[in-house]
């Protein structure tokens, strides 16, 4: 310890008080400022804490620490809107009587403290806290040098029944509860050191004993920056939490954090951002709803447990894993810990344990790279899930990464969906007709295909909105509109050369969930006095396969009334030719796009031939769609198809164009 004569100290303090806002010597044990008297002795003067406007001794006196440790200590203190930096240097002062007085020289300098500075310091403090307590699963509450509560983890909010984020309220509850006297307020040095004690906690329904720890935080330069308490429920050492009835801090099945805790924890980590970049990985089991019914609930639980265990492992020390609900898990980890290949390998190990001939378990992962830390965590999860949606039809384990374009697409989709109802009211949907051409190259029918004249987006193709409407359960409204529009068109064609031309309408697989298809179509047709044989109904092969019995009944009812039923997109699904004999449709529509992906492919031609032959044997004429070239038309003719539909002949077009092109201008004018 540096030793000075009393004159030297006097002279030094005089000099230093020009540089510092205050320079003084203190006796930290007695909390007094010392003065160098004319008699060559040091004397106790006022209390040292008076300088800080305080009535009682300081809680975190760094001068005491400095004296006890016999080395310099630094600390910040807030005083009258300023952050004061205090350097405490232990010294010995030689007095006139030859004795030495051990005391501390305090050099205080202040800066005007701004709000940004405070925020920055709190942030640094939380980083210190995370570095010190990271991975500890117990309640942690942290205060800055102004005794403001700057952080508490979800467990602490839980204990004190304070809503998440309400730090000021939490501080009130906490300081009322915490028994600081255990740190020794009697003025001894114990106050200054970290301390641990047991304290009863009777907040909530149950009384219990808790371990409480008090710890100080010092920055890299040894400056006292704040302090925190740890609260630890002995009864629950593993979780370190305080589960109240009805509130879980850990999902009992998987050991993962429940939704709200996960959100809170991720937000906390991001606020402290020890790692530069993070990713959020969402996990979803494809068709999990079938797992329980196929294999039983126990098996379902086992899958969730195994995945949960792996995600906890993946989260490791620096991350968090949570269960949002059901089979939806999320893992938040530093970006450099994301090893896609290794992850997919582990996932495959897990899923392969559950493979069976009837079901292949598959897990889809969506990754959101956290580019916007201010985004609420729930929205980060949404983005990771948006990536999963892009692979929803994939039947193997797969990972997809979120891109901003996905969000743009999702927003566009939701805009399209939300404008649907008003679009129907404003007749923005239009019937386009694509001709069907017989072998003799005359027109033999037309397919009605919908187009949306969107006021903002222009002409929309079915691919841009039909899948959305199907998923949203709205497709039946559009289909019913189209059936009505085609019935109305056929009624205006009565007595014209188009009178005999059949028009096909599409029936979506989803329509049957919402409306009585038979009732809806026959009502239009009856009311408008249309010959049912003019109305052809297209039902896709995949729809038929989804519920063969139901559709067979429907098809039979329609056919009894004279309607012509066509199986659409034959060859796109998994059904075999044998299914044709069970379904009593009139016409088979084949799609070249499905059946003959490349023209050089002889196998494609062979398959087509056998399908056409089979249809012939069953007495079903065939229409082949997707004909784009002359050679295709020739080949199909040779293979025996009965009619064509395709861009080679014509694209779908508005009704007036169709009438003018195939029936002449007079017809159009007459029909106008
Ligand atoms: P789809 O029923 O198989 O209709 C045939 C589709 O193939 C039409 O596409 C047509 O434009 C297209 N196409 C015709 N010839 C060719 C060709 O030579 N090459 C190629 N590449 N494509 C050709 P579009 O109009 O875009 O309709 C797509 C799908 O949307 C339809 O496939 C149908 O499944 C659905 N759709 C259209 N209108 C309706 C409707 O009113 N209700 C329902 N539920 N679905 C509809
Ligand atoms: Ca069709
Ligand atoms: Ca088709």
XYZ file of C-alpha atoms and ligand atoms in Angstrom:
720
model
C 0.000 0.000 0.000
C 1.360 3.424 -0.898
C 2.501 5.407 2.133
C 2.569 9.223 2.214
C 3.400 11.853 4.719
C 0.462 13.997 5.734
C 1.871 17.079 3.964
C 2.335 15.075 0.783
C -1.283 13.901 0.885
C -2.501 17.446 1.498
C -0.483 18.727 -1.430
C -1.585 15.820 -3.678
C -5.275 16.300 -2.899
C -4.943 20.010 -3.704
C -3.431 19.216 -7.093
C -5.820 16.382 -7.908
C -8.900 18.406 -7.042
C -8.142 20.559 -10.084
C -8.289 17.524 -12.375
C -11.080 15.654 -10.576
C -14.484 16.831 -9.457
C -13.532 15.701 -6.005
C -10.411 14.345 -4.393
C -10.547 13.215 -0.769
C -9.465 10.631 1.732
C -12.034 8.542 3.535
C -12.311 5.954 6.247
C -14.663 3.466 4.605
C -15.125 1.440 7.775
C -16.620 4.466 9.581
C -18.045 6.051 6.432
C -16.357 9.359 7.084
C -14.300 11.837 5.126
C -10.914 12.518 6.715
C -9.304 15.883 6.990
C -5.629 16.628 7.379
C -5.486 18.813 10.445
C -3.038 21.589 11.225
C -1.817 19.332 14.033
C -0.406 16.846 11.521
C -3.104 14.301 12.341
C -6.072 13.098 10.251
C -9.532 13.777 11.706
C -12.946 12.413 10.879
C -15.159 15.071 9.331
C -18.558 14.623 7.663
C -19.987 11.308 6.521
C -18.645 10.348 3.118
C -22.038 9.323 1.719
C -23.365 12.853 2.176
C -21.553 13.700 -1.030
C -23.974 11.396 -2.864
C -26.987 12.939 -1.250
C -27.541 9.806 0.804
C -28.622 9.451 4.406
C -27.172 6.021 4.930
C -24.007 4.241 4.000
C -23.538 3.104 0.425
C -24.489 -0.438 -0.441
C -21.603 -1.066 -2.712
C -18.720 0.849 -1.281
C -15.774 0.169 -3.505
C -13.436 2.003 -1.118
C -14.112 -0.672 1.495
C -13.278 -3.300 -1.053
C -10.144 -1.452 -2.082
C -8.979 -1.214 1.496
C -9.780 -4.831 2.237
C -8.105 -6.041 -0.904
C -5.239 -3.551 -0.664
C -5.465 -2.548 -4.277
C -7.155 0.090 -6.370
C -10.830 -0.330 -7.238
C -13.028 1.591 -9.603
C -16.735 2.113 -9.621
C -19.431 4.206 -11.234
C -22.094 5.920 -9.225
C -24.951 8.058 -10.453
C -25.300 11.411 -8.823
C -27.525 14.327 -9.791
C -27.953 13.160 -13.353
C -24.268 12.470 -13.777
C -22.353 9.244 -13.935
C -19.494 9.598 -11.525
C -16.451 7.488 -11.810
C -14.744 6.788 -8.487
C -11.224 5.554 -8.220
C -10.521 4.210 -4.760
C -6.820 3.926 -3.930
C -5.881 2.545 -0.515
C -3.148 4.635 1.128
C -1.377 4.962 4.462
C -0.936 8.421 5.873
C 1.969 9.025 8.241
C 0.808 11.316 11.034
C 2.759 13.747 13.157
C 2.800 11.324 16.084
C 4.515 8.702 13.949
C 1.409 6.486 13.587
C 0.004 5.543 10.194
C -3.655 5.859 9.297
C -4.968 3.368 6.741
C -7.509 5.053 4.548
C -8.620 5.363 0.973
C -8.043 8.178 -1.468
C -11.182 8.709 -3.545
C -10.817 10.483 -6.871
C -14.200 11.274 -8.350
C -14.829 12.482 -11.902
C -18.228 12.940 -13.466
C -19.733 12.954 -16.907
C -23.138 14.222 -17.853
C -25.108 11.093 -18.307
C -27.289 10.728 -21.328
C -30.097 8.294 -21.945
C -28.076 6.510 -24.660
C -25.206 6.135 -22.283
C -27.464 4.578 -19.689
C -28.938 2.169 -22.222
C -25.452 1.258 -23.410
C -24.226 0.618 -19.900
C -27.259 -1.485 -19.052
C -26.625 -3.511 -22.159
C -23.026 -4.039 -21.173
C -24.191 -5.027 -17.737
C -26.554 -7.655 -19.119
C -23.725 -9.013 -21.233
C -21.615 -9.334 -18.131
C -24.500 -11.069 -16.430
C -25.001 -13.521 -19.278
C -21.299 -14.269 -19.390
C -21.390 -14.999 -15.698
C -24.705 -16.800 -15.379
C -25.230 -18.252 -18.886
C -26.630 -21.737 -18.678
C -27.743 -21.431 -15.060
C -31.330 -22.509 -14.779
C -32.606 -20.545 -11.841
C -34.116 -17.187 -11.170
C -31.812 -14.280 -11.941
C -32.556 -10.611 -11.347
C -30.013 -7.913 -12.062
C -29.650 -4.276 -10.962
C -27.406 -1.519 -12.262
C -25.372 0.876 -10.171
C -28.396 3.111 -9.828
C -30.241 0.192 -8.217
C -32.536 0.042 -11.186
C -33.679 -3.378 -12.189
C -32.357 -3.941 -15.699
C -33.045 -7.614 -16.207
C -34.923 -10.561 -14.801
C -35.425 -13.938 -16.391
C -38.854 -15.517 -16.830
C -38.440 -17.576 -13.668
C -38.230 -14.442 -11.520
C -41.270 -12.842 -13.114
C -42.981 -16.119 -12.457
C -42.039 -16.227 -8.777
C -43.225 -12.712 -8.091
C -46.282 -13.060 -10.293
C -45.310 -9.977 -12.238
C -46.123 -9.754 -15.957
C -43.097 -10.330 -18.178
C -41.081 -7.198 -18.840
C -42.526 -5.096 -15.999
C -39.144 -4.461 -14.431
C -40.134 -1.510 -12.250
C -42.968 -3.482 -10.693
C -40.726 -6.477 -10.236
C -38.150 -4.348 -8.457
C -40.764 -3.218 -5.965
C -41.852 -6.765 -5.170
C -38.355 -8.096 -5.126
C -36.809 -5.495 -2.856
C -39.666 -5.854 -0.426
C -39.085 -9.575 -0.299
C -35.341 -9.947 -0.413
C -33.745 -10.088 2.997
C -30.695 -7.910 2.526
C -29.897 -8.027 6.202
C -28.441 -11.465 5.487
C -25.617 -9.633 3.785
C -24.818 -7.957 7.084
C -25.885 -4.378 7.301
C -24.010 -3.806 10.458
C -21.401 -1.895 8.591
C -18.846 -4.596 8.198
C -17.081 -5.711 5.083
C -19.409 -8.712 4.669
C -21.807 -6.341 3.053
C -19.436 -5.950 0.205
C -18.747 -9.473 -0.689
C -20.922 -11.921 -2.528
C -23.252 -13.656 -0.139
C -25.633 -16.580 -0.020
C -28.451 -17.339 2.379
C -31.713 -19.197 2.691
C -34.954 -17.364 2.692
C -38.562 -18.395 2.780
C -40.657 -17.617 -0.226
C -44.374 -17.625 0.349
C -45.472 -15.837 -2.759
C -47.902 -17.997 -4.676
C -49.746 -20.905 -3.238
C -46.921 -22.863 -1.631
C -44.366 -21.893 0.961
C -40.864 -23.032 0.227
C -37.279 -22.408 1.148
C -35.099 -20.786 -1.438
C -31.394 -20.326 -1.758
C -30.631 -16.721 -2.507
C -27.289 -15.556 -3.792
C -26.042 -11.991 -4.095
C -23.233 -11.331 -6.541
C -21.500 -8.279 -7.885
C -20.576 -7.681 -11.468
C -17.329 -6.044 -12.476
C -16.369 -5.117 -15.983
C -13.133 -6.051 -17.716
C -11.345 -3.175 -16.021
C -12.499 -4.250 -12.618
C -15.122 -1.539 -12.332
C -18.212 -2.349 -10.303
C -21.029 -2.269 -12.847
C -24.026 -3.744 -11.086
C -25.183 -6.707 -9.076
C -27.570 -9.587 -9.328
C -29.424 -12.059 -7.194
C -29.921 -15.693 -7.934
C -32.932 -17.416 -6.494
C -32.964 -21.130 -6.409
C -35.746 -23.418 -5.316
C -34.232 -26.337 -3.505
C -37.316 -28.434 -3.954
C -36.842 -28.320 -7.677
C -33.127 -28.364 -8.250
C -33.244 -29.658 -11.796
C -35.440 -26.993 -13.190
C -34.457 -24.285 -10.811
C -37.831 -22.828 -11.634
C -40.944 -22.280 -9.647
C -43.745 -24.051 -11.385
C -47.059 -22.822 -10.176
C -50.159 -24.824 -10.807
C -51.228 -24.384 -14.374
C -48.015 -22.696 -15.445
C -45.211 -24.806 -16.784
C -41.692 -23.599 -17.281
C -40.631 -26.803 -18.936
C -42.762 -28.879 -21.205
C -43.055 -32.141 -19.240
C -43.049 -34.398 -22.287
C -40.057 -33.028 -24.150
C -38.159 -31.033 -21.529
C -38.293 -28.051 -23.870
C -39.373 -24.556 -22.962
C -43.010 -23.783 -23.526
C -43.929 -21.154 -26.064
C -43.994 -17.977 -23.927
C -40.816 -18.845 -22.034
C -39.057 -19.574 -25.274
C -40.089 -16.225 -26.734
C -38.919 -14.420 -23.621
C -35.622 -16.267 -23.439
C -34.775 -15.641 -27.092
C -35.617 -11.963 -26.701
C -33.291 -11.848 -23.686
C -30.451 -13.516 -25.544
C -30.857 -11.157 -28.471
C -30.857 -8.151 -26.187
C -27.469 -9.221 -24.886
C -26.270 -10.643 -28.215
C -23.072 -12.334 -27.134
C -22.820 -13.985 -30.562
C -22.930 -11.858 -33.666
C -25.552 -13.844 -35.558
C -28.293 -16.279 -34.689
C -30.674 -18.575 -36.512
C -34.074 -19.835 -35.542
C -34.926 -23.330 -36.734
C -38.550 -24.449 -36.729
C -39.395 -28.132 -36.888
C -42.581 -29.763 -37.968
C -43.475 -33.423 -38.383
C -45.305 -34.004 -41.615
C -48.783 -35.416 -41.072
C -48.173 -35.877 -37.361
C -51.926 -36.092 -36.873
C -51.805 -39.523 -38.490
C -49.041 -40.768 -36.219
C -51.206 -41.032 -33.114
C -54.018 -42.749 -34.942
C -51.724 -45.101 -36.849
C -49.301 -46.031 -34.087
C -51.030 -44.985 -30.872
C -50.430 -42.068 -28.536
C -47.475 -43.685 -26.795
C -45.541 -43.982 -29.998
C -46.465 -40.412 -30.851
C -45.147 -39.253 -27.480
C -41.960 -41.228 -27.970
C -41.268 -39.463 -31.267
C -41.808 -36.080 -29.637
C -39.582 -37.015 -26.697
C -36.738 -38.157 -28.931
C -36.940 -35.066 -31.094
C -37.180 -32.871 -27.993
C -34.077 -34.511 -26.557
C -32.170 -33.908 -29.750
C -33.275 -30.269 -29.973
C -32.144 -29.666 -26.385
C -28.799 -31.083 -27.346
C -28.706 -28.929 -30.471
C -29.498 -25.795 -28.470
C -26.478 -26.583 -26.314
C -25.008 -23.960 -24.042
C -25.627 -20.935 -26.201
C -29.073 -21.645 -27.542
C -32.620 -22.409 -26.478
C -35.095 -25.020 -27.597
C -38.831 -24.699 -27.229
C -42.072 -26.440 -28.030
C -44.585 -24.057 -29.549
C -47.335 -26.624 -29.555
C -48.036 -30.178 -30.645
C -45.247 -31.293 -32.930
C -43.989 -27.767 -33.567
C -40.544 -27.272 -32.080
C -38.110 -24.390 -32.377
C -34.413 -24.138 -31.718
C -32.536 -20.875 -31.469
C -28.762 -21.121 -31.864
C -25.774 -19.052 -32.936
C -25.493 -19.148 -36.705
C -22.079 -20.783 -36.679
C -23.521 -23.729 -34.758
C -25.982 -24.571 -37.521
C -24.594 -27.619 -39.359
C -27.357 -28.593 -41.792
C -25.855 -31.926 -42.868
C -25.192 -33.083 -39.332
C -28.677 -32.015 -38.264
C -30.371 -33.830 -41.141
C -28.357 -36.939 -40.373
C -29.474 -36.966 -36.748
C -33.068 -36.308 -37.752
C -32.931 -39.229 -40.176
C -31.551 -41.488 -37.441
C -34.566 -40.586 -35.323
C -37.224 -40.827 -38.021
C -35.899 -44.118 -39.411
C -36.734 -45.732 -36.067
C -40.404 -45.162 -36.796
C -40.588 -46.058 -40.461
C -43.190 -48.634 -41.366
C -44.473 -49.921 -44.689
C -47.602 -47.809 -44.348
C -46.056 -44.595 -43.087
C -42.788 -42.792 -43.493
C -42.158 -40.360 -40.697
C -40.650 -37.173 -42.020
C -39.517 -33.977 -40.365
C -39.381 -30.616 -42.076
C -37.125 -27.873 -40.809
C -37.369 -24.185 -41.652
C -34.524 -21.805 -40.908
C -34.823 -18.085 -40.279
C -31.523 -16.240 -40.130
C -32.099 -13.479 -37.598
C -31.378 -10.388 -39.628
C -33.794 -8.157 -37.793
C -33.246 -8.441 -34.046
C -36.095 -6.061 -33.307
C -38.606 -8.516 -34.759
C -40.823 -10.154 -32.119
C -39.704 -13.756 -31.624
C -43.151 -15.067 -32.563
C -42.736 -13.477 -36.004
C -39.299 -15.049 -36.355
C -40.994 -18.396 -35.768
C -43.608 -17.503 -38.391
C -40.833 -16.839 -40.880
C -39.133 -20.152 -40.170
C -42.528 -21.818 -40.614
C -43.030 -20.010 -43.892
C -39.880 -21.747 -45.127
C -41.438 -25.065 -44.057
C -44.532 -24.310 -46.093
C -42.413 -24.300 -49.255
C -41.597 -27.975 -48.692
C -44.952 -29.115 -47.378
C -45.429 -31.530 -50.265
C -42.002 -33.112 -49.906
C -42.149 -36.559 -48.329
C -38.621 -36.851 -46.981
C -36.756 -35.097 -44.167
C -35.798 -31.705 -45.487
C -34.628 -28.255 -44.475
C -35.642 -25.008 -46.166
C -34.326 -21.525 -45.548
C -36.503 -18.446 -45.239
C -36.031 -15.723 -47.830
C -37.650 -12.313 -47.857
C -39.299 -13.242 -51.139
C -41.305 -15.873 -49.215
C -42.699 -13.217 -46.953
C -43.495 -11.085 -49.976
C -45.285 -14.034 -51.540
C -47.135 -14.812 -48.298
C -48.256 -11.188 -48.060
C -49.366 -11.191 -51.680
C -51.232 -14.426 -51.096
C -53.004 -13.046 -48.089
C -53.880 -9.911 -50.040
C -55.278 -12.048 -52.840
C -57.309 -14.068 -50.363
C -58.667 -11.041 -48.605
C -59.837 -9.492 -51.866
C -61.604 -12.693 -52.954
C -65.070 -12.084 -51.524
C -65.374 -8.612 -52.945
C -63.985 -9.899 -56.274
C -66.856 -12.359 -56.486
C -69.355 -9.602 -55.748
C -67.794 -7.360 -58.388
C -67.682 -10.087 -61.049
C -63.940 -9.920 -61.421
C -63.850 -13.603 -62.398
C -64.237 -14.380 -66.040
C -64.885 -17.562 -67.952
C -62.242 -18.328 -70.588
C -62.840 -21.104 -73.044
C -60.276 -23.461 -74.510
C -61.496 -25.444 -77.528
C -61.419 -29.217 -77.669
C -60.699 -30.496 -81.142
C -61.872 -33.794 -82.617
C -59.727 -36.054 -84.809
C -61.276 -34.499 -87.914
C -59.963 -31.174 -86.551
C -63.403 -29.723 -85.920
C -64.368 -28.239 -82.605
C -66.151 -30.719 -80.348
C -66.208 -28.972 -77.009
C -64.624 -26.402 -74.771
C -63.277 -26.294 -71.248
C -64.255 -23.364 -69.042
C -61.185 -22.062 -67.228
C -61.334 -19.222 -64.787
C -59.367 -15.959 -65.016
C -59.353 -13.194 -62.421
C -59.340 -9.634 -63.731
C -57.756 -8.229 -60.609
C -58.108 -4.431 -60.400
C -54.574 -4.017 -59.007
C -52.678 -7.040 -60.243
C -54.104 -7.423 -63.730
C -55.079 -10.778 -65.170
C -54.417 -13.578 -62.689
C -54.045 -17.198 -63.790
C -55.717 -20.022 -61.810
C -52.339 -21.213 -60.497
C -52.005 -17.896 -58.660
C -55.183 -18.213 -56.639
C -56.813 -21.657 -56.884
C -54.371 -23.418 -54.524
C -54.840 -20.543 -52.045
C -58.614 -20.782 -52.241
C -58.413 -24.553 -51.828
C -56.282 -24.240 -48.708
C -58.519 -21.530 -47.302
C -61.635 -23.614 -47.899
C -63.062 -21.012 -50.294
C -62.749 -22.776 -53.621
C -66.367 -23.939 -53.527
C -67.527 -20.329 -53.787
C -65.524 -19.792 -56.955
C -66.565 -23.118 -58.447
C -70.225 -22.457 -57.764
C -69.789 -19.050 -59.399
C -68.185 -20.664 -62.470
C -70.882 -23.336 -62.724
C -73.509 -20.599 -62.586
C -71.638 -18.521 -65.166
C -71.281 -21.468 -67.566
C -74.938 -22.415 -67.112
C -75.848 -18.796 -67.936
C -73.573 -18.889 -70.988
C -75.128 -22.120 -72.242
C -78.545 -20.576 -71.794
C -77.573 -17.562 -73.958
C -76.310 -20.006 -76.604
C -79.721 -21.570 -77.044
C -80.880 -21.178 -80.603
C -77.365 -20.277 -81.886
C -74.815 -22.487 -83.702
C -73.054 -22.949 -80.349
C -76.165 -24.627 -78.962
C -74.747 -28.116 -79.377
C -71.281 -27.395 -78.063
C -70.630 -29.019 -74.708
C -68.696 -26.991 -72.137
C -66.738 -28.643 -69.337
C -66.548 -27.170 -65.865
C -64.060 -28.106 -63.157
C -65.025 -29.589 -59.821
C -62.442 -29.277 -57.073
C -61.779 -32.124 -54.654
C -62.566 -29.722 -51.810
C -66.014 -28.688 -53.055
C -67.633 -31.771 -51.570
C -66.554 -30.697 -48.046
C -68.562 -27.514 -48.192
C -71.489 -27.791 -50.558
C -73.802 -30.255 -52.130
C -72.242 -30.333 -55.587
C -75.133 -32.191 -57.141
C -77.751 -29.853 -55.730
C -75.842 -26.713 -56.750
C -75.189 -27.715 -60.360
C -78.577 -29.246 -61.061
C -80.351 -26.191 -59.624
C -78.576 -23.839 -62.074
C -79.194 -26.177 -64.976
C -82.844 -26.695 -64.167
C -83.571 -23.026 -63.555
C -81.992 -21.980 -66.823
C -83.554 -24.825 -68.760
C -80.294 -26.235 -70.054
C -79.811 -29.650 -71.568
C -77.636 -31.484 -69.009
C -75.754 -33.294 -71.771
C -74.195 -29.919 -72.691
C -72.639 -29.573 -69.289
C -69.566 -31.732 -68.853
C -68.136 -32.157 -65.388
C -64.407 -32.626 -64.822
C -63.311 -34.326 -61.622
C -59.626 -35.011 -61.125
C -58.277 -38.484 -60.662
C -56.772 -37.465 -57.301
C -60.143 -36.214 -56.041
C -61.763 -39.480 -57.102
C -59.124 -41.483 -55.306
C -59.604 -39.517 -52.085
C -63.109 -40.899 -51.658
C -63.996 -43.329 -54.382
C -67.311 -44.444 -52.925
C -68.646 -40.941 -52.361
C -67.638 -39.772 -55.831
C -68.989 -42.879 -57.517
C -72.387 -42.175 -55.986
C -72.170 -38.553 -57.108
C -71.077 -39.532 -60.617
C -73.894 -42.058 -60.906
C -76.466 -39.435 -59.863
C -75.180 -36.952 -62.422
C -75.031 -39.523 -65.216
C -78.592 -40.620 -64.513
C -79.634 -37.040 -65.259
C -77.692 -37.011 -68.530
C -74.580 -35.120 -67.449
C -71.275 -36.207 -68.956
C -68.553 -36.879 -66.397
C -64.865 -36.688 -67.267
C -61.902 -37.922 -65.255
C -59.440 -35.043 -65.371
C -55.634 -35.191 -65.197
C -55.544 -38.950 -65.475
C -51.997 -40.137 -64.906
C -51.098 -37.383 -62.467
C -51.840 -39.438 -59.371
C -50.780 -42.833 -58.177
C -53.808 -44.774 -59.238
C -53.536 -47.717 -61.519
C -55.367 -48.393 -64.719
C -57.400 -50.903 -62.761
C -59.209 -48.093 -60.915
C -60.863 -47.129 -64.188
C -63.125 -50.134 -64.076
C -64.480 -49.044 -60.678
C -65.337 -45.527 -61.724
C -68.217 -45.069 -64.059
C -67.154 -41.904 -65.852
C -67.835 -41.098 -69.490
C -64.615 -39.535 -70.731
C -60.975 -39.862 -69.761
C -58.805 -36.749 -69.966
C -55.103 -37.460 -70.257
C -52.465 -34.830 -69.745
C -49.342 -35.067 -71.871
C -47.502 -33.103 -69.222
C -47.951 -36.012 -66.815
C -47.883 -38.957 -69.147
C -45.152 -38.055 -71.586
C -42.648 -35.707 -69.997
C -40.205 -35.960 -72.912
C -41.040 -36.501 -76.542
C -38.121 -38.780 -77.276
C -39.303 -41.062 -74.577
C -40.678 -44.223 -76.175
C -41.843 -45.483 -72.832
C -44.113 -42.427 -72.579
C -45.713 -43.314 -75.890
C -46.143 -46.911 -74.769
C -47.818 -45.884 -71.536
C -50.104 -43.510 -73.422
C -51.034 -46.245 -75.830
C -51.926 -48.676 -73.091
C -54.037 -46.069 -71.295
C -55.886 -45.166 -74.494
C -56.416 -48.859 -75.293
C -57.667 -49.596 -71.823
C -60.091 -46.659 -71.987
C -61.333 -47.945 -75.339
C -61.903 -51.394 -73.882
C -63.997 -49.762 -71.177
C -65.864 -47.725 -73.772
C -64.460 -44.382 -72.626
C -63.430 -41.831 -75.229
C -60.203 -39.939 -74.442
C -59.316 -36.269 -74.706
C -55.590 -35.557 -74.559
C -54.596 -32.222 -73.053
C -51.351 -30.321 -73.275
C -50.877 -30.821 -77.021
C -48.362 -28.216 -78.069
C -46.951 -29.486 -81.380
C -48.111 -30.945 -84.645
C -46.018 -34.106 -84.072
C -47.729 -34.725 -80.767
C -51.118 -34.401 -82.410
C -50.063 -36.860 -85.124
C -48.700 -39.376 -82.639
C -51.837 -39.157 -80.526
C -53.996 -39.633 -83.544
C -52.037 -42.776 -84.322
C -52.407 -43.976 -80.739
C -56.149 -43.544 -81.065
C -57.094 -40.569 -78.873
C -60.486 -39.112 -79.705
C -59.918 -35.416 -79.137
C -57.217 -32.869 -78.306
C -56.940 -29.827 -76.167
C -53.785 -27.766 -76.186
C -51.893 -24.659 -77.126
C -51.144 -26.148 -80.543
C -54.808 -25.687 -81.365
C -55.654 -22.723 -79.180
C -55.077 -21.180 -75.826
C -57.973 -20.469 -73.453
C -59.608 -17.187 -74.513
C -62.436 -14.880 -73.471
C -65.863 -16.086 -74.577
C -66.408 -13.366 -77.237
C -63.048 -14.193 -78.869
C -63.934 -17.869 -78.773
C -67.336 -17.326 -80.406
C -65.907 -15.008 -83.068
C -63.031 -17.354 -83.903
C -65.029 -20.576 -84.103
C -68.478 -19.380 -85.128
C -67.874 -16.124 -86.933
C -68.502 -12.490 -86.317
C -72.243 -12.628 -86.955
C -72.658 -15.166 -84.210
C -70.801 -12.939 -81.849
C -72.945 -9.941 -82.728
C -76.116 -11.966 -82.491
C -75.069 -13.322 -79.150
C -73.985 -9.966 -77.777
P -56.856 -28.204 -65.890
O -58.268 -28.441 -65.463
O -56.037 -29.403 -66.169
O -56.929 -27.245 -67.123
C -56.042 -27.301 -68.187
C -54.920 -26.388 -67.988
O -53.923 -26.674 -68.922
C -55.301 -24.919 -68.230
O -54.494 -24.127 -67.400
C -54.865 -24.719 -69.645
O -54.596 -23.374 -69.937
C -53.611 -25.526 -69.654
N -53.261 -25.928 -71.006
C -54.063 -26.154 -72.050
N -53.360 -26.526 -73.130
C -52.059 -26.549 -72.770
C -50.834 -26.849 -73.448
O -50.770 -27.179 -74.614
N -49.685 -26.765 -72.715
C -49.696 -26.413 -71.434
N -48.552 -26.330 -70.788
N -50.817 -26.097 -70.734
C -52.011 -26.175 -71.417
P -55.108 -22.980 -66.539
O -56.227 -22.310 -67.247
O -53.970 -22.185 -66.076
O -55.724 -23.760 -65.345
C -54.925 -24.476 -64.513
C -55.712 -25.341 -63.608
O -56.494 -24.551 -62.726
C -56.712 -26.201 -64.307
O -56.089 -27.342 -64.814
C -57.670 -26.529 -63.201
O -57.168 -27.565 -62.405
C -57.646 -25.267 -62.438
N -58.831 -24.458 -62.786
C -59.022 -23.591 -63.793
N -60.257 -23.079 -63.722
C -60.863 -23.655 -62.647
C -62.145 -23.539 -62.038
O -63.041 -22.800 -62.480
N -62.377 -24.293 -60.929
C -61.432 -25.142 -60.435
N -61.711 -25.838 -59.338
N -60.227 -25.269 -60.982
C -59.960 -24.544 -62.088
Ca -59.889 -29.464 -66.114
Ca -56.618 -31.330 -66.899
